[in-house]
Short mmCIF file of C-alpha atoms in Angstrom, two decimals:
data_model
loop_
_atom_site.label_atom_id
_atom_site.label_comp_id
_atom_site.label_asym_id
_atom_site.label_seq_id
_atom_site.Cartn_x
_atom_site.Cartn_y
_atom_site.Cartn_z
CA UNK A 1411 105.84 120.40 31.65
CA UNK A 1412 104.18 122.39 34.56
CA UNK A 1413 107.91 122.65 36.28
CA UNK A 1414 109.05 124.32 33.39
CA UNK A 1415 105.94 126.73 32.91
CA UNK A 1416 106.80 127.41 36.86
CA UNK A 1417 110.54 128.42 36.06
CA UNK A 1418 109.79 130.51 33.29
CA UNK A 1419 107.23 132.41 35.34
CA UNK A 1420 110.13 132.81 38.06
CA UNK A 1421 112.44 133.72 35.27
CA UNK A 1422 110.25 136.67 33.79
CA UNK A 1423 109.73 137.79 37.30
CA UNK A 1424 113.58 138.17 38.23
CA UNK A 1425 114.03 139.97 34.59
CA UNK A 1426 111.39 142.61 35.85
CA UNK A 1427 112.52 142.93 39.20
CA UNK A 1428 116.46 143.59 37.91
CA UNK A 1429 114.81 146.18 35.21
CA UNK A 1430 113.15 147.91 38.31
CA UNK A 1431 116.33 148.30 40.16
CA UNK A 1432 118.19 149.62 36.94
CA UNK A 1433 119.46 146.84 35.42
CA UNK A 1434 117.69 146.25 32.14
CA UNK A 1435 120.68 144.41 30.67
CA UNK A 1436 119.61 141.26 32.86
CA UNK A 1437 117.84 138.45 30.49
CA UNK A 1438 115.83 135.58 30.53
CA UNK A 1439 119.18 133.28 30.33
CA UNK A 1440 120.72 135.16 33.26
CA UNK A 1441 117.62 134.50 35.12
CA UNK A 1442 117.81 130.75 34.25
CA UNK A 1443 121.10 130.34 34.91
CA UNK A 1444 120.96 132.13 38.23
CA UNK A 1445 117.91 129.95 39.44
CA UNK A 1446 119.49 126.60 38.26
CA UNK A 1447 122.11 127.50 40.77
CA UNK A 1448 124.82 129.28 38.02
CA UNK A 1449 125.91 131.88 40.43
CA UNK A 1450 128.10 130.52 43.58
CA UNK A 1451 128.67 133.25 46.62
CA UNK A 1452 131.66 133.28 48.36
CA UNK A 1453 131.84 135.18 51.56
CA UNK A 1454 135.21 135.59 53.75
CA UNK A 1455 133.31 133.38 56.67
CA UNK A 1456 131.30 130.94 55.15
CA UNK A 1457 131.69 127.92 52.61
CA UNK A 1458 130.72 128.98 49.00
CA UNK A 1459 127.09 128.41 48.16
CA UNK A 1460 124.63 128.90 45.53
CA UNK A 1461 122.12 132.11 45.18
CA UNK A 1462 118.95 132.01 43.04
CA UNK A 1463 117.67 135.10 41.15
CA UNK A 1464 115.94 136.58 44.37
CA UNK A 1465 118.80 136.46 46.28
CA UNK A 1466 121.03 138.00 43.76
CA UNK A 1467 118.43 140.64 43.67
CA UNK A 1468 118.46 141.23 47.66
CA UNK A 1469 122.33 141.11 47.48
CA UNK A 1470 122.33 143.55 44.71
CA UNK A 1471 120.16 145.89 46.07
CA UNK A 1472 121.67 145.88 49.64
CA UNK A 1473 124.83 146.64 48.05
CA UNK A 1474 126.68 143.11 49.27
CA UNK A 1475 127.86 142.55 45.82
CA UNK A 1476 128.29 144.55 42.72
CA UNK A 1477 125.79 143.89 39.86
CA UNK A 1478 127.26 140.25 38.10
CA UNK A 1479 128.24 141.99 34.61
CA UNK A 1480 128.04 138.58 33.09
CA UNK A 1481 127.82 138.81 29.26
CA UNK A 1482 125.14 136.55 27.99
CA UNK A 1483 127.89 134.91 25.28
CA UNK A 1484 129.63 133.73 28.86
CA UNK A 1485 126.52 131.76 29.75
CA UNK A 1486 126.22 130.46 26.06
CA UNK A 1487 129.62 129.00 26.04
CA UNK A 1488 128.70 126.78 28.85
CA UNK A 1489 125.38 125.68 27.37
CA UNK A 1490 125.38 122.03 26.24
CA UNK A 1491 122.27 122.66 23.74
CA UNK A 1492 123.08 124.42 20.64
CA UNK A 1493 120.93 125.48 17.52
CA UNK A 1494 121.65 122.57 15.22
CA UNK A 1495 120.48 120.10 17.89
CA UNK A 1496 117.19 121.51 18.52
CA UNK A 1497 116.53 122.02 14.68
CA UNK A 1498 116.94 118.36 13.89
CA UNK A 1499 114.62 117.50 16.91
CA UNK A 1500 111.97 120.00 15.55
CA UNK A 1501 112.37 118.31 12.06
CA UNK A 1502 111.57 114.66 13.34
CA UNK A 1503 108.71 115.89 15.50
CA UNK A 1504 107.39 117.69 12.37
CA UNK A 1505 108.01 114.69 10.30
CA UNK A 1506 106.22 112.67 12.82
CA UNK A 1507 103.23 114.85 13.49
CA UNK A 1508 102.38 114.93 9.38
CA UNK A 1509 102.85 110.95 9.37
CA UNK A 1510 100.13 110.77 11.79
CA UNK A 1511 97.81 113.34 10.37
CA UNK A 1512 98.23 111.39 7.28
CA UNK A 1513 97.62 108.25 8.58
CA UNK A 1514 94.34 110.24 10.03
CA UNK A 1515 93.43 111.53 6.44
CA UNK A 1516 93.71 108.13 5.13
CA UNK A 1517 92.01 106.23 7.76
CA UNK A 1518 95.03 104.04 8.72
CA UNK A 1519 95.57 102.61 11.74
CA UNK A 1520 97.46 104.37 14.73
CA UNK A 1521 99.17 102.45 17.43
CA UNK A 1522 98.96 103.16 21.33
CA UNK A 1523 102.52 103.85 20.97
CA UNK A 1524 102.42 106.37 18.44
CA UNK A 1525 99.09 108.26 20.10
CA UNK A 1526 101.43 107.92 23.20
CA UNK A 1527 104.45 109.97 21.26
CA UNK A 1528 102.05 112.39 20.01
CA UNK A 1529 101.35 113.37 23.71
CA UNK A 1530 104.82 113.40 24.63
CA UNK A 1531 105.87 115.41 21.83
CA UNK A 1532 102.94 117.77 22.75
CA UNK A 1533 104.48 118.44 26.19
CA UNK A 1534 107.97 118.59 24.57
CA UNK A 1535 106.88 121.33 22.58
CA UNK A 1536 105.64 123.13 25.11
CA UNK A 1537 108.63 122.70 27.31
CA UNK A 1538 111.25 123.47 24.94
CA UNK A 1539 109.47 126.60 24.36
CA UNK A 1540 109.62 127.67 28.28
CA UNK A 1541 112.87 126.51 28.26
CA UNK A 1542 114.14 128.00 25.23
CA UNK A 1543 116.43 130.43 26.98
CA UNK A 1544 117.63 128.28 29.87
CA UNK A 1545 121.16 126.74 29.69
CA UNK A 1546 121.34 123.08 29.47
CA UNK A 1547 123.97 120.63 31.76
CA UNK A 1548 125.85 123.71 32.78
CA UNK A 1549 128.64 122.45 35.00
CA UNK A 1550 130.94 125.38 35.91
CA UNK A 1551 129.11 127.99 37.97
CA UNK A 1552 130.26 131.49 38.27
CA UNK A 1553 132.18 132.63 41.42
CA UNK A 1554 130.43 135.87 43.21
CA UNK A 1555 132.59 137.49 45.79
CA UNK A 1556 131.45 139.39 48.80
CA UNK A 1557 133.64 141.35 51.35
CA UNK A 1558 130.57 141.22 53.75
CA UNK A 1559 130.08 138.36 56.25
CA UNK A 1560 127.22 136.16 55.86
CA UNK A 1561 127.01 136.90 59.48
CA UNK A 1562 126.53 140.58 59.09
CA UNK A 1563 123.90 139.98 56.27
CA UNK A 1564 121.86 138.00 58.71
CA UNK A 1565 122.35 140.53 61.58
CA UNK A 1566 121.35 143.40 59.44
CA UNK A 1567 118.34 141.27 58.18
CA UNK A 1568 116.68 141.02 61.66
CA UNK A 1569 113.98 138.94 62.50
CA UNK A 1570 113.61 137.77 58.81
CA UNK A 1571 116.64 135.74 59.12
CA UNK A 1572 116.04 134.69 62.82
CA UNK A 1573 115.10 130.64 61.64
CA UNK A 1574 117.58 128.29 61.39
CA UNK A 1575 118.30 128.02 57.09
CA UNK A 1576 117.67 124.44 55.68
CA UNK A 1577 119.26 125.09 52.19
CA UNK A 1578 121.48 128.02 52.57
CA UNK A 1579 121.91 131.28 54.69
CA UNK A 1580 119.86 133.40 52.32
CA UNK A 1581 116.86 131.03 52.87
CA UNK A 1582 114.98 133.92 54.41
CA UNK A 1583 115.13 135.92 51.27
CA UNK A 1584 113.23 132.98 49.32
CA UNK A 1585 109.31 134.16 48.91
CA UNK A 1586 107.19 131.64 50.68
CA UNK A 1587 105.02 129.54 48.21
CA UNK A 1588 102.69 131.49 45.97
CA UNK A 1589 98.80 130.53 47.09
CA UNK A 1590 98.81 130.38 42.98
CA UNK A 1591 101.69 127.86 42.21
CA UNK A 1592 99.73 124.74 41.12
CA UNK A 1593 102.80 122.86 40.89
CA UNK A 1594 104.25 123.00 44.63
CA UNK A 1595 101.68 121.02 46.32
CA UNK A 1596 102.45 118.22 43.75
CA UNK A 1597 105.98 118.46 44.49
CA UNK A 1598 105.22 118.67 48.49
CA UNK A 1599 103.00 115.72 48.12
CA UNK A 1600 105.95 113.54 46.55
CA UNK A 1601 108.46 114.93 49.10
CA UNK A 1602 105.85 113.85 51.81
CA UNK A 1603 104.99 110.54 50.80
CA UNK A 1604 108.70 109.36 49.79
CA UNK A 1605 109.89 111.08 52.92
CA UNK A 1606 112.44 113.38 50.82
CA UNK A 1607 114.36 110.83 49.44
CA UNK A 1608 113.87 111.79 45.86
CA UNK A 1609 114.89 115.22 46.61
CA UNK A 1610 118.14 114.71 48.46
CA UNK A 1611 120.58 115.51 45.97
CA UNK A 1612 123.09 117.27 48.28
CA UNK A 1613 123.41 114.17 50.59
CA UNK A 1614 122.41 116.33 53.56
CA UNK A 1615 125.23 119.10 53.41
CA UNK A 1616 124.32 122.46 54.59
CA UNK A 1617 124.75 124.88 52.68
CA UNK A 1618 123.80 122.87 49.79
CA UNK A 1619 126.08 123.02 46.60
CA UNK A 1620 123.40 123.30 43.80
CA UNK A 1621 119.77 123.50 43.52
CA UNK A 1622 117.31 120.70 42.62
CA UNK A 1623 115.57 121.32 39.34
CA UNK A 1624 112.05 121.09 41.25
CA UNK A 1625 112.28 124.21 42.94
CA UNK A 1626 108.65 126.08 42.38
CA UNK A 1627 109.26 129.11 44.48
CA UNK A 1628 108.16 132.40 42.55
CA UNK A 1629 108.99 135.87 43.71
CA UNK A 1630 104.99 137.02 43.10
CA UNK A 1631 101.70 135.26 42.00
CA UNK A 1632 101.31 133.96 38.37
CA UNK A 1633 99.16 135.92 36.34
CA UNK A 1634 95.78 134.45 35.46
CA UNK A 1635 96.49 133.69 32.06
CA UNK A 1636 99.24 132.17 32.48
CA UNK A 1637 97.43 129.98 35.22
CA UNK A 1638 94.73 129.19 32.91
CA UNK A 1639 97.24 128.48 30.42
CA UNK A 1640 99.16 125.70 32.44
CA UNK A 1641 95.89 124.14 33.44
CA UNK A 1642 94.36 124.18 30.08
CA UNK A 1643 97.95 122.45 28.24
CA UNK A 1644 97.79 119.72 31.17
CA UNK A 1645 94.30 118.67 30.40
CA UNK A 1646 95.03 118.80 26.48
CA UNK A 1647 97.83 116.34 27.05
CA UNK A 1648 95.95 113.85 28.91
CA UNK A 1649 93.04 114.48 26.64
CA UNK A 1650 95.12 113.24 23.41
CA UNK A 1651 95.23 109.68 25.25
CA UNK A 1652 90.83 109.59 24.63
CA UNK A 1653 91.21 109.77 21.05
CA UNK A 1654 92.66 105.65 21.58
CA UNK A 1655 89.23 105.18 23.02
CA UNK A 1656 88.07 103.18 20.10
CA UNK A 1657 91.22 101.75 19.05
CA UNK A 1658 91.48 97.86 18.24
CA UNK A 1659 93.71 96.30 21.12
CA UNK A 1660 94.94 92.94 21.25
CA UNK A 1661 92.16 92.13 23.57
CA UNK A 1662 88.73 93.66 25.25
CA UNK A 1663 90.59 93.75 28.77
CA UNK A 1664 93.56 95.80 27.48
CA UNK A 1665 91.10 98.21 26.01
CA UNK A 1666 89.16 98.30 29.04
CA UNK A 1667 91.94 99.02 30.92
CA UNK A 1668 93.41 101.99 28.49
CA UNK A 1669 89.82 103.64 28.79
CA UNK A 1670 89.85 103.38 32.68
CA UNK A 1671 93.39 104.68 32.77
CA UNK A 1672 92.84 107.56 30.66
CA UNK A 1673 89.87 108.37 32.39
CA UNK A 1674 91.33 107.92 35.97
CA UNK A 1675 94.29 109.96 35.12
CA UNK A 1676 92.03 112.89 34.08
CA UNK A 1677 89.76 112.33 36.99
CA UNK A 1678 92.65 112.30 39.74
CA UNK A 1679 94.02 115.69 38.19
CA UNK A 1680 90.42 117.17 38.57
CA UNK A 1681 90.24 116.10 42.20
CA UNK A 1682 94.07 117.49 42.61
CA UNK A 1683 92.68 120.98 41.30
CA UNK A 1684 89.43 120.67 43.14
CA UNK A 1685 91.50 120.17 46.48
CA UNK A 1686 94.07 122.52 45.56
CA UNK A 1687 90.75 125.51 45.41
CA UNK A 1688 89.60 124.21 48.43
CA UNK A 1689 92.44 124.09 50.30
CA UNK A 1690 93.62 127.63 48.86
CA UNK A 1691 90.37 129.35 49.90
CA UNK A 1692 90.03 127.75 53.13
CA UNK A 1693 93.43 126.95 54.59
CA UNK A 1694 93.30 129.71 57.26
CA UNK A 1695 90.03 128.48 58.79
CA UNK A 1696 90.78 124.86 58.47
CA UNK A 1697 94.13 125.10 60.38
CA UNK A 1698 92.31 127.47 62.89
CA UNK A 1699 89.49 124.85 63.22
CA UNK A 1700 91.38 121.65 63.79
CA UNK A 1701 94.96 123.00 64.97
CA UNK A 1702 93.99 126.26 66.53
CA UNK A 1703 97.19 127.67 64.20
CA UNK A 1704 97.42 129.94 61.11
CA UNK A 1705 97.96 128.51 57.51
CA UNK A 1706 98.39 130.99 54.82
CA UNK A 1707 98.43 128.68 51.98
CA UNK A 1708 97.50 124.90 51.48
CA UNK A 1709 100.67 123.45 51.86
CA UNK A 1710 100.72 125.46 55.36
CA UNK A 1711 97.96 123.27 56.11
CA UNK A 1712 99.23 120.27 54.77
CA UNK A 1713 102.68 120.11 57.04
CA UNK A 1714 100.27 120.91 59.90
CA UNK A 1715 98.91 117.48 59.90
CA UNK A 1716 100.75 114.19 61.26
CA UNK A 1717 102.82 111.74 58.83
CA UNK A 1718 100.26 109.25 60.13
CA UNK A 1719 97.43 111.51 58.23
CA UNK A 1720 99.29 112.51 55.42
CA UNK A 1721 100.45 109.18 54.19
CA UNK A 1722 96.84 107.59 54.00
CA UNK A 1723 95.75 110.69 52.28
CA UNK A 1724 98.41 111.12 49.77
CA UNK A 1725 99.54 107.41 49.27
CA UNK A 1726 96.61 106.25 47.26
CA UNK A 1727 96.22 109.43 44.91
CA UNK A 1728 99.93 109.28 43.96
CA UNK A 1729 99.67 105.53 43.92
CA UNK A 1730 96.46 105.30 41.40
CA UNK A 1731 98.00 108.22 39.03
CA UNK A 1732 101.58 106.21 38.72
CA UNK A 1733 99.61 102.77 38.12
CA UNK A 1734 97.40 104.73 35.67
CA UNK A 1735 100.36 106.44 33.69
CA UNK A 1736 102.60 103.29 33.82
CA UNK A 1737 99.85 101.15 31.80
CA UNK A 1738 99.36 103.82 29.43
CA UNK A 1739 103.20 103.45 28.43
CA UNK A 1740 103.29 99.87 28.88
CA UNK A 1741 100.51 99.25 26.78
CA UNK A 1742 101.96 101.46 24.05
CA UNK A 1743 104.76 98.59 23.79
CA UNK A 1744 102.76 95.49 24.29
CA UNK A 1745 100.03 96.21 22.06
CA UNK A 1746 102.63 96.07 18.74
CA UNK A 1747 102.35 92.44 19.56
CA UNK A 1748 99.03 92.84 17.41
CA UNK A 1749 98.39 95.73 15.46
CA UNK A 1750 95.29 96.11 12.77
CA UNK A 1751 96.42 95.20 9.11
CA UNK A 1752 96.26 98.99 7.88
CA UNK A 1753 98.82 99.93 10.90
CA UNK A 1754 101.08 98.59 8.44
CA UNK A 1755 100.49 100.09 5.43
CA UNK A 1756 102.43 103.71 4.54
CA UNK A 1757 100.31 106.87 4.07
CA UNK A 1758 99.99 107.48 0.19
CA UNK A 1759 101.35 111.00 -0.25
CA UNK A 1760 100.72 110.72 -4.04
CA UNK A 1761 97.18 111.71 -3.20
CA UNK A 1762 98.18 115.16 -1.40
CA UNK A 1763 101.22 116.05 -3.69
CA UNK A 1764 100.98 116.77 -7.16
CA UNK A 1765 103.09 114.43 -9.46
CA UNK A 1766 106.26 116.36 -11.20
#
C-alpha cells in the first residue's frame, strides 16, 4: 500500500514535469507505464535498456529523442486489467463489508479471519485507488530509438555521469532518495538484511532489462498532506486488528498472542517512524561525528555503517515484525477450529429491509 502511494506520487510529479516542458497530453497512465519499464531506449552503441519517467523527461528536454507520442489507447491495449474484473471485485468487497457490518449490528461473532480480511480490503481499496491508472502485467515494452550515442550523452552530462552505473547508463538522471520518502528506508533495510537477494530480478545483468516494482525514487519531495495520509492509513490498517482484542479465541494463550502481535506491530511502526525522523534531522551531524563524512539523508547514514552493525540492528526489527504479522495471518485460520456459536448464525436482513 505504501509502495502504491509512492509510485502514485512519482507518476503525478512526472505528469507535472512533462506539462511544464509543453506536453500536457502526458497522462498518469503514461507515467506509470514509464516508471514500470514500459519504454526501452535503443542507442546505436549500447544494448537496449529501460528508462523511467524522469529519464524520459531528461532525454526529451535534451532533444536526444522526440517526445514519445504514444496514444493512451496503445498502452491500455497492453493492460491485462479491465473494468469488468475491477467491477466484480468491487461488488464482492462491498457485499463482504455489508455482511460484516450486519453481524456487528446484530452482535454476532466475527472470526479473526474475517477481521484480517477487512484489514486487507482496507489496503486493497487504497491500493486500487492509487494504482487505478497503472497498467497491469504489461509484457511488451515500447522501443524508443535515439541516434545519439550513450557515450555522447554521458560526455554531455559531465561530472554528473562520471560514476559507474548500477542499473542503466542513465542512473545519473534519477534523483537521490527524498528525505521524506518514508518507504525508501524500509526497502533499503530489507535489501541489507537479505543482502539484495529479494531484488535480484535481472540476475546481475548490466544494464538491467526491467525495473523492480519496489522502486521508490521520487523526483521531488511529497507534499505534507500526502505524507500525512500515507502514515494515517498505515496506522489505520494496524488499528483494525485491535477490534479483535476481546474476541473469543480457542484458548487464552492464542488471545494473548493476538494482543501481543497486534500491539507489537504498532510499536514497531512507531519506532520505525521515530528512528526515521531522528535519522532524517540529525543524519549530517551523526555522520560527521561518527565517520567524519557527510550524509544528506537517513539512507546515506545507514550505508556508512558496516554490515556487522547493520545486521544486529535491522534483523531483530524485521524479524519481530515478520513474526507478529505471520501470527496474525496464521491465527486467522487456526482459530476456525473453535468458533463461538453465534459465528454460525446468519444476519437477519429482514430486520433492516422492509417486506415487499
